Amino acid sequence: MTNSVLAKFPMLANRIGEVAEVAGYLWQKGWAERNGGNITVNISDIADDSLRNLPPLVAGIPIGRPLSNIGGQLFYCKGTNKRMRDLSRAPMQHGSIVRIATDGLSYDIIADYPVKPTSEMASHMSIHDYLLGKGSSYKAVLHTHPIDLVAMTHHREFLQKDVLSRLLWSMIPETRAFCPRGVGIVPYALPGSFALADATIRELSDYDVVLWEKHGVCAVGENIMEAFDMVDTLSKSAQIYLTAKGMGFVPEGMTDAQMEEMKVAFHLPK
Ligand code: 2HA
Ligand code: ZN
C-alpha cells in the first residue's frame, strides 16, 4: 500500500475504495461468477499533474477506434480475467489506472502494476467517450450479471421497448423513484465488441441502465455506488415478480394511476 498511488492520493483512495465495496456486493449477490462483470471509473477530476504525468508501465495499447472525447483522461479499470471478489480486497492488484492518449487512439497503464484492463474496454471506453461528448458528469460504468434480470431477457415479450421498465417499476414504488429513466434493451451482441458498445450507447440516450440480452446489465451513474443502486433496485423488483410467480400468481403491479401519482410527486422525467 505504501508504494501505491492510493497512499499518495486520499481522494483517489476514497473513489477506488467505493469500487472495491461495490465489487464485494456484486460477488455477495451472485452477480459476479469467476471474472464476470467490469467496472471503470473516470478519475480525471481528482488527478493532479503528478498523477497525470506518471511514466507508463505499459505504453500505447490500442483501443481499436478513435475516442477523442476521452483523450488525456484517466480511468480506474478492473483487470481482465480478474475476479470481483479479489478486487474487493485488493483493488490495485486486480485493476489499474490507465491514461488515454491525447488523440484518443490508445492508452498507457500508469499505476500500480501492469494489470491489463477489462475485456469490455471497447464498450466501457466508448461509453465514457459518449458521456463526456454530451457533457455528462457521470463517471462510472458498471457491467454485471444479475441472475434475475438476465433471466428476464430470455423472454421475447420482455425485450419489447419499455415492457420491462413498466413491469419492474410497478412492483414497488422505489424502483420508479430511484431508477426513473427505466431500463433499455440491447439485443444480443458479442461480448467485448464495438457492436455491443454502439448498441448500448444508442440506448443510453434514453436510459441509465440497459440490459444486454442473455448476458447482463450495463449501468452508468455519477459514481459507482449510484450505478450499483439502480441495478440493485431493478433486481429487487425482478425478485418480487419472480417470488409472486413462484407462489403461483402473476403479481398485479401498481396501477397506472398509482404510477402517475409517483411520477408527479417525485418529479420524475418519464
Ligand atoms: O469481464 O463480463 O462481458 C467478463 C465479462 C464480459
Ligand atoms: Zn459480461
Coordinates of N, CA and C in Angstrom, one line a residue, residues 126-245:
S126 N -15.9 3.5 -25.0 CA -16.8 4.1 -25.9 C -18.0 4.8 -25.1
I127 N -18.4 4.2 -24.1 CA -19.5 4.8 -23.3 C -19.0 6.1 -22.6
H128 N -17.8 6.0 -22.0 CA -17.2 7.2 -21.3 C -17.0 8.3 -22.4
D129 N -16.6 7.9 -23.6 CA -16.4 8.9 -24.6 C -17.7 9.6 -25.0
Y130 N -18.8 8.8 -25.1 CA -20.1 9.3 -25.3 C -20.6 10.2 -24.2
L131 N -20.4 9.8 -23.0 CA -20.8 10.6 -21.8 C -20.1 12.0 -21.8
L132 N -18.8 11.9 -22.0 CA -18.1 13.2 -22.0 C -18.5 14.1 -23.1
G133 N -18.7 13.4 -24.3 CA -19.1 14.2 -25.5 C -20.4 14.9 -25.3
K134 N -21.3 14.4 -24.5 CA -22.6 15.1 -24.3 C -22.6 16.0 -23.1
G135 N -21.4 16.1 -22.4 CA -21.2 17.0 -21.3 C -21.8 16.4 -20.0
S136 N -22.0 15.1 -20.0 CA -22.5 14.4 -18.7 C -21.4 14.4 -17.6
S137 N -21.9 14.5 -16.4 CA -21.0 14.4 -15.2 C -20.8 13.0 -14.7
Y138 N -21.4 12.0 -15.4 CA -21.4 10.6 -15.0 C -19.9 10.1 -15.1
K139 N -19.5 9.4 -14.1 CA -18.1 9.0 -14.1 C -17.9 7.5 -14.1
A140 N -19.0 6.8 -13.7 CA -18.9 5.3 -13.5 C -19.7 4.5 -14.6
V141 N -19.1 3.4 -15.0 CA -19.7 2.4 -15.8 C -19.6 1.1 -15.2
L142 N -20.7 0.4 -15.0 CA -20.8 -0.9 -14.3 C -21.4 -1.9 -15.2
H143 N -20.7 -3.0 -15.4 CA -21.3 -4.2 -16.1 C -21.3 -5.4 -15.2
T144 N -22.5 -6.0 -15.0 CA -22.6 -7.2 -14.1 C -23.6 -8.1 -14.6
H145 N -23.7 -9.3 -14.0 CA -24.6 -10.4 -14.4 C -25.7 -10.8 -13.4
P146 N -26.6 -9.9 -13.1 CA -27.7 -10.2 -12.1 C -28.6 -11.4 -12.7
I147 N -28.7 -12.4 -11.9 CA -29.4 -13.6 -12.3 C -30.8 -13.3 -12.8
D148 N -31.6 -12.6 -11.9 CA -33.0 -12.4 -12.2 C -33.2 -11.5 -13.4
L149 N -32.4 -10.5 -13.6 CA -32.6 -9.6 -14.7 C -32.2 -10.3 -16.0
V150 N -31.1 -11.0 -16.0 CA -30.6 -11.7 -17.2 C -31.7 -12.8 -17.6
A151 N -32.2 -13.5 -16.6 CA -33.3 -14.5 -16.9 C -34.4 -13.8 -17.6
M152 N -34.8 -12.6 -17.2 CA -35.9 -12.0 -17.9 C -35.6 -11.6 -19.3
T153 N -34.4 -11.5 -19.7 CA -34.0 -11.2 -21.1 C -34.1 -12.4 -22.0
H154 N -34.4 -13.6 -21.4 CA -34.6 -14.8 -22.2 C -36.1 -14.9 -22.7
H155 N -36.9 -13.9 -22.4 CA -38.3 -14.0 -22.8 C -38.6 -12.9 -23.8
R156 N -39.0 -13.3 -25.0 CA -39.1 -12.4 -26.2 C -40.0 -11.2 -25.8
E157 N -41.1 -11.4 -25.1 CA -42.0 -10.3 -24.8 C -41.4 -9.2 -24.0
F158 N -40.5 -9.6 -23.1 CA -39.8 -8.7 -22.2 C -38.8 -7.8 -23.0
L159 N -38.5 -8.2 -24.2 CA -37.5 -7.5 -25.0 C -38.1 -6.3 -25.8
Q160 N -39.4 -6.3 -25.8 CA -40.1 -5.1 -26.4 C -39.9 -3.9 -25.7
K161 N -39.8 -2.8 -26.4 CA -39.5 -1.5 -25.7 C -40.4 -1.2 -24.5
D162 N -39.7 -0.9 -23.4 CA -40.4 -0.4 -22.2 C -41.3 -1.4 -21.5
V163 N -41.4 -2.7 -22.0 CA -42.3 -3.6 -21.3 C -41.7 -3.9 -19.9
L164 N -40.4 -4.1 -19.9 CA -39.7 -4.4 -18.6 C -39.6 -3.2 -17.7
S165 N -39.4 -2.0 -18.3 CA -39.4 -0.8 -17.4 C -40.7 -0.7 -16.7
R166 N -41.8 -0.8 -17.4 CA -43.1 -0.7 -16.7 C -43.4 -1.8 -15.7
L167 N -43.0 -3.0 -16.1 CA -43.2 -4.2 -15.2 C -42.4 -4.0 -13.9
L168 N -41.2 -3.6 -14.0 CA -40.3 -3.5 -12.9 C -40.7 -2.3 -12.0
W169 N -41.0 -1.2 -12.7 CA -41.5 0.0 -12.0 C -42.7 -0.3 -11.1
S170 N -43.6 -1.2 -11.6 CA -44.9 -1.4 -11.0 C -44.8 -2.4 -9.8
M171 N -43.6 -3.0 -9.6 CA -43.5 -3.9 -8.5 C -43.4 -3.3 -7.1
I172 N -42.8 -2.1 -7.0 CA -42.6 -1.4 -5.8 C -42.3 0.0 -6.1
P173 N -42.8 1.0 -5.4 CA -42.7 2.4 -5.8 C -41.2 2.9 -5.9
E174 N -40.4 2.4 -5.0 CA -39.0 2.8 -5.0 C -38.3 2.7 -6.4
T175 N -38.7 1.6 -7.2 CA -38.0 1.4 -8.4 C -38.2 2.5 -9.4
R176 N -39.4 3.1 -9.5 CA -39.6 4.2 -10.4 C -38.9 5.4 -9.8
A177 N -38.9 5.6 -8.5 CA -38.3 6.8 -7.9 C -36.7 6.8 -8.1
F178 N -36.1 5.6 -7.9 CA -34.7 5.6 -7.9 C -34.1 5.1 -9.2
C179 N -34.9 4.6 -10.1 CA -34.4 4.2 -11.5 C -35.4 4.9 -12.5
P180 N -35.5 6.3 -12.4 CA -36.6 7.0 -13.1 C -36.5 6.9 -14.6
R181 N -35.4 6.6 -15.2 CA -35.4 6.5 -16.7 C -35.7 5.1 -17.2
G182 N -35.9 4.2 -16.3 CA -36.3 2.8 -16.7 C -35.1 2.0 -17.2
V183 N -35.4 1.0 -18.0 CA -34.3 0.1 -18.4 C -34.4 -0.1 -19.9
G184 N -33.3 0.1 -20.6 CA -33.3 -0.1 -22.1 C -32.9 -1.5 -22.4
I185 N -33.1 -1.9 -23.7 CA -32.8 -3.3 -24.1 C -31.8 -3.3 -25.3
V186 N -30.7 -4.0 -25.1 CA -29.8 -4.2 -26.2 C -29.8 -5.6 -26.7
P187 N -30.2 -5.9 -28.0 CA -30.3 -7.2 -28.5 C -28.9 -7.9 -28.4
Y188 N -28.9 -9.2 -28.3 CA -27.7 -9.9 -28.1 C -26.6 -9.5 -29.1
A189 N -25.4 -9.2 -28.6 CA -24.2 -8.9 -29.4 C -23.0 -9.5 -28.7
L190 N -22.0 -9.8 -29.4 CA -20.8 -10.5 -28.9 C -20.2 -9.7 -27.8
P191 N -19.9 -10.3 -26.6 CA -19.2 -9.6 -25.5 C -17.9 -8.9 -26.0
G192 N -17.7 -7.7 -25.5 CA -16.4 -7.0 -25.8 C -16.4 -6.4 -27.2
S193 N -17.5 -6.5 -28.0 CA -17.5 -6.0 -29.4 C -17.9 -4.5 -29.4
F194 N -17.5 -3.8 -30.5 CA -17.9 -2.5 -30.8 C -19.4 -2.5 -31.1
A195 N -19.9 -3.5 -31.7 CA -21.3 -3.6 -32.0 C -22.1 -3.5 -30.7
L196 N -21.7 -4.2 -29.6 CA -22.3 -4.1 -28.3 C -22.2 -2.7 -27.7
A197 N -21.0 -2.1 -27.9 CA -20.8 -0.8 -27.4 C -21.7 0.2 -28.1
D198 N -21.8 0.1 -29.4 CA -22.6 1.1 -30.1 C -24.1 0.9 -29.8
A199 N -24.6 -0.3 -29.7 CA -26.0 -0.5 -29.4 C -26.3 0.0 -28.0
T200 N -25.3 -0.2 -27.1 CA -25.5 0.3 -25.7 C -25.6 1.8 -25.7
I201 N -24.7 2.5 -26.4 CA -24.7 3.9 -26.5 C -26.0 4.5 -27.0
R202 N -26.6 3.8 -28.0 CA -27.9 4.2 -28.6 C -28.9 4.2 -27.5
E203 N -28.9 3.2 -26.6 CA -29.9 3.1 -25.6 C -29.7 4.1 -24.4
L204 N -28.4 4.5 -24.2 CA -28.1 5.4 -23.1 C -28.6 6.8 -23.3
S205 N -29.0 7.1 -24.5 CA -29.6 8.5 -24.7 C -30.9 8.5 -23.9
D206 N -31.6 7.4 -23.7 CA -32.9 7.3 -23.1 C -32.9 6.7 -21.7
Y207 N -31.8 5.9 -21.4 CA -31.8 5.2 -20.1 C -30.4 5.2 -19.4
D208 N -30.4 5.0 -18.1 CA -29.2 4.9 -17.4 C -28.8 3.5 -17.2
V209 N -29.7 2.6 -17.3 CA -29.4 1.1 -17.2 C -29.9 0.4 -18.4
V210 N -29.1 -0.4 -19.0 CA -29.6 -1.2 -20.2 C -29.3 -2.7 -19.9
L211 N -30.2 -3.5 -20.4 CA -30.0 -5.0 -20.3 C -29.4 -5.4 -21.6
W212 N -28.3 -6.2 -21.5 CA -27.7 -6.9 -22.6 C -28.4 -8.3 -22.7
E213 N -29.1 -8.5 -23.8 CA -29.9 -9.7 -23.9 C -29.0 -11.0 -23.6
K214 N -29.5 -11.8 -22.8 CA -28.9 -13.1 -22.5 C -27.4 -13.0 -22.0
H215 N -27.1 -11.8 -21.4 CA -25.7 -11.6 -20.9 C -25.7 -10.8 -19.5
G216 N -26.2 -9.6 -19.5 CA -26.0 -8.9 -18.3 C -26.7 -7.5 -18.3
V217 N -26.1 -6.6 -17.5 CA -26.6 -5.3 -17.3 C -25.5 -4.3 -17.5
C218 N -25.7 -3.2 -18.0 CA -24.8 -2.1 -18.1 C -25.4 -0.9 -17.5
A219 N -24.8 -0.3 -16.5 CA -25.4 0.9 -15.9 C -24.4 2.0 -15.8
V220 N -24.8 3.3 -15.9 CA -24.0 4.4 -15.8 C -24.5 5.3 -14.7
G221 N -23.6 6.0 -14.1 CA -24.0 6.9 -13.0 C -22.9 7.9 -12.6
E222 N -23.3 8.9 -11.8 CA -22.4 9.9 -11.2 C -21.2 9.2 -10.6
N223 N -21.5 8.1 -9.8 CA -20.4 7.3 -9.2 C -20.8 5.9 -9.2
I224 N -19.9 5.0 -8.8 CA -20.2 3.6 -8.9 C -21.3 3.1 -8.0
M225 N -21.4 3.8 -6.8 CA -22.5 3.4 -5.8 C -23.8 3.6 -6.5
E226 N -24.0 4.8 -7.1 CA -25.2 5.2 -7.8 C -25.6 4.2 -8.9
A227 N -24.6 3.8 -9.7 CA -24.9 2.8 -10.7 C -25.3 1.5 -10.1
F228 N -24.6 1.1 -9.1 CA -25.0 -0.2 -8.4 C -26.4 -0.1 -7.8
D229 N -26.7 1.0 -7.2 CA -28.0 1.1 -6.5 C -29.2 0.9 -7.5
M230 N -29.0 1.5 -8.7 CA -30.1 1.4 -9.7 C -30.2 -0.1 -10.1
V231 N -29.1 -0.8 -10.3 CA -29.2 -2.2 -10.7 C -29.8 -3.0 -9.6
D232 N -29.4 -2.7 -8.3 CA -29.9 -3.4 -7.2 C -31.4 -3.2 -7.0
T233 N -31.9 -2.0 -7.3 CA -33.3 -1.7 -7.1 C -34.1 -2.4 -8.2
L234 N -33.6 -2.5 -9.4 CA -34.3 -3.2 -10.5 C -34.3 -4.7 -10.2
S235 N -33.2 -5.2 -9.7 CA -33.2 -6.6 -9.3 C -34.2 -6.9 -8.2
K236 N -34.3 -6.0 -7.3 CA -35.3 -6.2 -6.2 C -36.7 -6.4 -6.8
S237 N -37.1 -5.5 -7.8 CA -38.3 -5.6 -8.5 C -38.5 -7.0 -9.2
A238 N -37.4 -7.4 -9.8 CA -37.4 -8.7 -10.6 C -37.7 -9.8 -9.6
Q239 N -37.0 -9.7 -8.4 CA -37.2 -10.7 -7.3 C -38.7 -10.8 -6.8
I240 N -39.3 -9.6 -6.7 CA -40.7 -9.6 -6.3 C -41.6 -10.2 -7.3
Y241 N -41.3 -9.9 -8.6 CA -42.1 -10.5 -9.7 C -41.9 -12.1 -9.7
L242 N -40.7 -12.5 -9.5 CA -40.4 -14.0 -9.6 C -40.9 -14.7 -8.4
T243 N -40.9 -14.0 -7.2 CA -41.4 -14.6 -6.0 C -42.9 -14.8 -6.1
A244 N -43.6 -13.8 -6.6 CA -45.1 -13.9 -6.8 C -45.4 -15.0 -7.8
K245 N -44.6 -15.1 -8.9 CA -44.8 -16.2 -9.9 C -44.6 -17.5 -9.2

